[in-house]
C-alpha atoms as a printed R data frame, in Angstrom:
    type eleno elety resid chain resno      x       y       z
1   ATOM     1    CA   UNK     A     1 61.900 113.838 132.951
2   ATOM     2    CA   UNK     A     2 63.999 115.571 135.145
3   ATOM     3    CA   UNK     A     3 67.989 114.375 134.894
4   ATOM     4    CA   UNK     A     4 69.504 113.607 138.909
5   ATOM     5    CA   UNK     A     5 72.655 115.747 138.658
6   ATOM     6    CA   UNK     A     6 73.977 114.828 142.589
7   ATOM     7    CA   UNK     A     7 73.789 111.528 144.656
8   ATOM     8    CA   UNK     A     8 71.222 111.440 147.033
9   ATOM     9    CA   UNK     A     9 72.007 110.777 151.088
10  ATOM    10    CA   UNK     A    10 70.894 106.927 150.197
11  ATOM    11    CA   UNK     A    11 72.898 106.759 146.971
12  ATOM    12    CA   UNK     A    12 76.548 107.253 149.330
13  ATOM    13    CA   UNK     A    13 75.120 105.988 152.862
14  ATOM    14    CA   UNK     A    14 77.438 103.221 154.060
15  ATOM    15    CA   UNK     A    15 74.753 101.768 156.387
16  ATOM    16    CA   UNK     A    16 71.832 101.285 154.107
17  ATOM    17    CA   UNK     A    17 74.050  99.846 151.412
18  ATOM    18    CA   UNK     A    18 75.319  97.133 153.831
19  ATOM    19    CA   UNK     A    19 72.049  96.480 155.994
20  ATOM    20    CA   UNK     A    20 70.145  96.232 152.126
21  ATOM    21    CA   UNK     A    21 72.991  93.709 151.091
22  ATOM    22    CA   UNK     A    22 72.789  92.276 154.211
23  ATOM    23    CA   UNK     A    23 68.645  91.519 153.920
24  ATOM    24    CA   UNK     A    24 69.573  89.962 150.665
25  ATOM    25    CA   UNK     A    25 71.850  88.167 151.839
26  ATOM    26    CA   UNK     A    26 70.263  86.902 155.095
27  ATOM    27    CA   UNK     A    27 66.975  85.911 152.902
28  ATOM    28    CA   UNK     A    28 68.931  83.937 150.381
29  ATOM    29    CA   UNK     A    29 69.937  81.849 153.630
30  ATOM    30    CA   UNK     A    30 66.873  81.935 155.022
31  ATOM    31    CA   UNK     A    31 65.571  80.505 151.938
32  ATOM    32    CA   UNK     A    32 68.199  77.693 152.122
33  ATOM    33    CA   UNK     A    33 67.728  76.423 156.163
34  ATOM    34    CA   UNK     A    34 63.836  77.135 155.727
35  ATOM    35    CA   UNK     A    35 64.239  73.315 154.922
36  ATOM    36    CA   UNK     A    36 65.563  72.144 158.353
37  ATOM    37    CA   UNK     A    37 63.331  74.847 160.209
38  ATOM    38    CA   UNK     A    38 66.269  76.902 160.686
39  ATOM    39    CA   UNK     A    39 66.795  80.840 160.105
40  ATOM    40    CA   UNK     A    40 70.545  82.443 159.422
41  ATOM    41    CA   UNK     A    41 70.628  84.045 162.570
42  ATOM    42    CA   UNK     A    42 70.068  80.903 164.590
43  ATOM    43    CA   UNK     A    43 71.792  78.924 162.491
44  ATOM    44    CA   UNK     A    44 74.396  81.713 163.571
45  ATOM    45    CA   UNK     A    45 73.903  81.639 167.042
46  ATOM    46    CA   UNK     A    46 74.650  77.367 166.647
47  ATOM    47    CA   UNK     A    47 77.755  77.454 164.866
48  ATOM    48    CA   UNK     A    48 79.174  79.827 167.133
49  ATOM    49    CA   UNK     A    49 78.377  78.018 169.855
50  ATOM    50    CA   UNK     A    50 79.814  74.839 168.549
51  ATOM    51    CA   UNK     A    51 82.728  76.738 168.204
52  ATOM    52    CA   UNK     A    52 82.993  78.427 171.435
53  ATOM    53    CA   UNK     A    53 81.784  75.546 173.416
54  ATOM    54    CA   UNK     A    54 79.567  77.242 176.159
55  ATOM    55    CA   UNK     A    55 79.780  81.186 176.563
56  ATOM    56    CA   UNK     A    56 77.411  83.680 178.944
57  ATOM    57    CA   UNK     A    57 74.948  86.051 176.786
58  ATOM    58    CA   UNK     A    58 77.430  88.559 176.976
59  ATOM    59    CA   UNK     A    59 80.159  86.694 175.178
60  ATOM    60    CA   UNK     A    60 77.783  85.147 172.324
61  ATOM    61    CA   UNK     A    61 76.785  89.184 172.126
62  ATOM    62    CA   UNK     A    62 80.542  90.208 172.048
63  ATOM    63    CA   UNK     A    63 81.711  87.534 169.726
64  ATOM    64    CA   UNK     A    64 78.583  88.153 167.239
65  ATOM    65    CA   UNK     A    65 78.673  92.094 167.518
66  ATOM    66    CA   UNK     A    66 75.015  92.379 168.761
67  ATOM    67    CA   UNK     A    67 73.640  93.847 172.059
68  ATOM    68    CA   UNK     A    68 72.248  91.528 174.372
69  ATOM    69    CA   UNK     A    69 68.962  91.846 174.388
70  ATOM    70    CA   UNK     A    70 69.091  91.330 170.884
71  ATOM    71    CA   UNK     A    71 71.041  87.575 171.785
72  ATOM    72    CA   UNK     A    72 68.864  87.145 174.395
73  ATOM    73    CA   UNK     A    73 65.440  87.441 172.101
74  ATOM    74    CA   UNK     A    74 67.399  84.997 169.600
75  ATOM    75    CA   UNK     A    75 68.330  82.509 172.563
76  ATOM    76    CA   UNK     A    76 65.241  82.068 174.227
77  ATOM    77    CA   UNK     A    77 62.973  79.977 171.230
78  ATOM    78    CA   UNK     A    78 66.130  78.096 170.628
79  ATOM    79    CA   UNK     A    79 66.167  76.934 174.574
80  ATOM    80    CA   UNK     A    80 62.889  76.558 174.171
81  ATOM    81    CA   UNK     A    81 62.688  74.138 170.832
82  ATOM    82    CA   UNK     A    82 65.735  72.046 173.060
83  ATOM    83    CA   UNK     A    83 68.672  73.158 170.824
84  ATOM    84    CA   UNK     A    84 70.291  74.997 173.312
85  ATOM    85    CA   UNK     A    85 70.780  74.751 177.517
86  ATOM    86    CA   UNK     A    86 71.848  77.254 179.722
87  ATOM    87    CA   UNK     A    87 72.764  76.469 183.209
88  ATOM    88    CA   UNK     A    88 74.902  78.005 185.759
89  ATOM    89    CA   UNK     A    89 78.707  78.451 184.649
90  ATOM    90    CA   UNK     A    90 81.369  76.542 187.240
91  ATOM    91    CA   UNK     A    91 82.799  77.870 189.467
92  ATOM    92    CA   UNK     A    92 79.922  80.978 189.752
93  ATOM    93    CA   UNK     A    93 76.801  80.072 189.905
94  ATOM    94    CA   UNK     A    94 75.190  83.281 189.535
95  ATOM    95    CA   UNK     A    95 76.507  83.744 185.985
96  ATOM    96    CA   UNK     A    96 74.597  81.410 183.444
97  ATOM    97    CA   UNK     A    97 76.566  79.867 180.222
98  ATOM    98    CA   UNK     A    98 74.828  78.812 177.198
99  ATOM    99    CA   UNK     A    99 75.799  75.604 175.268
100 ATOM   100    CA   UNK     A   100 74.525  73.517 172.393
101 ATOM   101    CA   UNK     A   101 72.500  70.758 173.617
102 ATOM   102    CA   UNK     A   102 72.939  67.350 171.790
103 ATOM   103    CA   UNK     A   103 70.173  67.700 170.159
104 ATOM   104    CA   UNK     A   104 71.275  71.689 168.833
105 ATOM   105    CA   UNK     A   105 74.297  69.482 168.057
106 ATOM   106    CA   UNK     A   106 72.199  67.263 165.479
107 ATOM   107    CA   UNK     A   107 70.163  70.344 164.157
108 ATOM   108    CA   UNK     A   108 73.350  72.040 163.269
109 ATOM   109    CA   UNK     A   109 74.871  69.083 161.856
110 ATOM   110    CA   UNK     A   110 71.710  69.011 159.406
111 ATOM   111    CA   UNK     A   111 71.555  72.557 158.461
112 ATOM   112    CA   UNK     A   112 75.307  72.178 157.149
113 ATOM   113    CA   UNK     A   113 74.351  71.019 153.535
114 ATOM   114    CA   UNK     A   114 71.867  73.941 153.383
115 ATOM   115    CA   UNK     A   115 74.503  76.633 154.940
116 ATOM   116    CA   UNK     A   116 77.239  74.992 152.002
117 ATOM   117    CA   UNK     A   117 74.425  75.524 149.084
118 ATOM   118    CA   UNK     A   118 73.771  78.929 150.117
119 ATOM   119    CA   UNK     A   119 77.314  79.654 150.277
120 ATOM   120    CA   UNK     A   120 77.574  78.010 147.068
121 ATOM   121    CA   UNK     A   121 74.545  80.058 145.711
122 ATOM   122    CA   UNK     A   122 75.962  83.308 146.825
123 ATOM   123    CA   UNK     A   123 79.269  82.795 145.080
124 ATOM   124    CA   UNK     A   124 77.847  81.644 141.923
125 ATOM   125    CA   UNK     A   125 75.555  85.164 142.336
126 ATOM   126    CA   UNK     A   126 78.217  87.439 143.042
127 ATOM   127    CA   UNK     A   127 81.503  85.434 142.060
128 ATOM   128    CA   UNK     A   128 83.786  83.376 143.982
129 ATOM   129    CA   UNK     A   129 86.938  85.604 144.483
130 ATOM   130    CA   UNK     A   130 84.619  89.089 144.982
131 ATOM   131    CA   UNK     A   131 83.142  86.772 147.833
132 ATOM   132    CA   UNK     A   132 86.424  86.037 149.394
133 ATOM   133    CA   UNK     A   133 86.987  89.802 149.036
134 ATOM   134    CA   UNK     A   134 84.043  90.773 150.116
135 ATOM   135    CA   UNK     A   135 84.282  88.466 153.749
136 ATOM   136    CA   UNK     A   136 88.154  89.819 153.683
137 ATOM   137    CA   UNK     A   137 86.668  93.563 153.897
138 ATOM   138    CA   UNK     A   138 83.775  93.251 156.431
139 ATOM   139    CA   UNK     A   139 85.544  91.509 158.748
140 ATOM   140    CA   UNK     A   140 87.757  94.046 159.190
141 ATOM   141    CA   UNK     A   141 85.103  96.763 159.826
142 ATOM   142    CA   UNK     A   142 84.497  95.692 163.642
143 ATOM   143    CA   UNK     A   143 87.788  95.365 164.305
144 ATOM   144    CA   UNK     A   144 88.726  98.819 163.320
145 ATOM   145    CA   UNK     A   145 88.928 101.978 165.321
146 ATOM   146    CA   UNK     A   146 85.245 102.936 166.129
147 ATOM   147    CA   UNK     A   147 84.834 106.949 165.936
């Protein structure tokens, strides 16, 4: 057998090592909310919105770093299922603002003990502290200097 003397392109690229972390990670909480019909990304799309309160597609794309068509695909079967409403914002009715509906309220409310125990099942994988670490460091990386 032959001996691999040099890292490969995969062995050192950045974004397979985080998007192949990142599956793992986003199927470990998919695994987790699969039990209140829920998948990380919408859970994602919830919580933010709890915490923003209402916000137009563009600044749900801009506060979770994806494009909007992307939000928009994401946003739709969660309008659809009643968890979320969009309507026109005040004061311009031409711009629509998405909020959690009171019943997206209640679904995100449930999912919490399933979000905690995959939290809780990621730091007992990979370690409390190198988790802390680990959040510490990639949420830095969109708000560096993009080059």
């Amino acid at each position: 057998m032959a001996e691999r003397s040099a890292l490969t392109p995969m062995d050192v690229c950045h974004c397979f090592a985080v998007r192949q972390a990142g599956r793992w990670i986003s199927q470990l909480y998919d695994q987790h909310l699969a039990a209140c019909g829920l998948r990380s990304t919408q859970y994602a799309i919830l919580a933010q919105l709890d915490r923003l309160g209402s916000a137009s597609i563009a600044q749900l794309a801009e506060a979770m770093v994806m494009d909007r068509t992307t939000i928009t695909r994401n946003v739709t079967p969660l309008e659809r299922d009643g968890l979320l409403e969009i309507a026109a914002a005040q004061g311009d009715r031409r711009r629509k603002e998405v909020r959690l509906s009171p019943r997206g309220s209640q679904a995100l409310a449930a999912a919490r003990p399933h979000w905690r125990r995959a939290q809780q099942a990621f730091e007992r994988h990979f370690g409390a502290d190198q988790a802390a670490a680990l959040r510490t460091l990639l949420r830095a990386v969109p708000e560096g200097h993009s080059g």
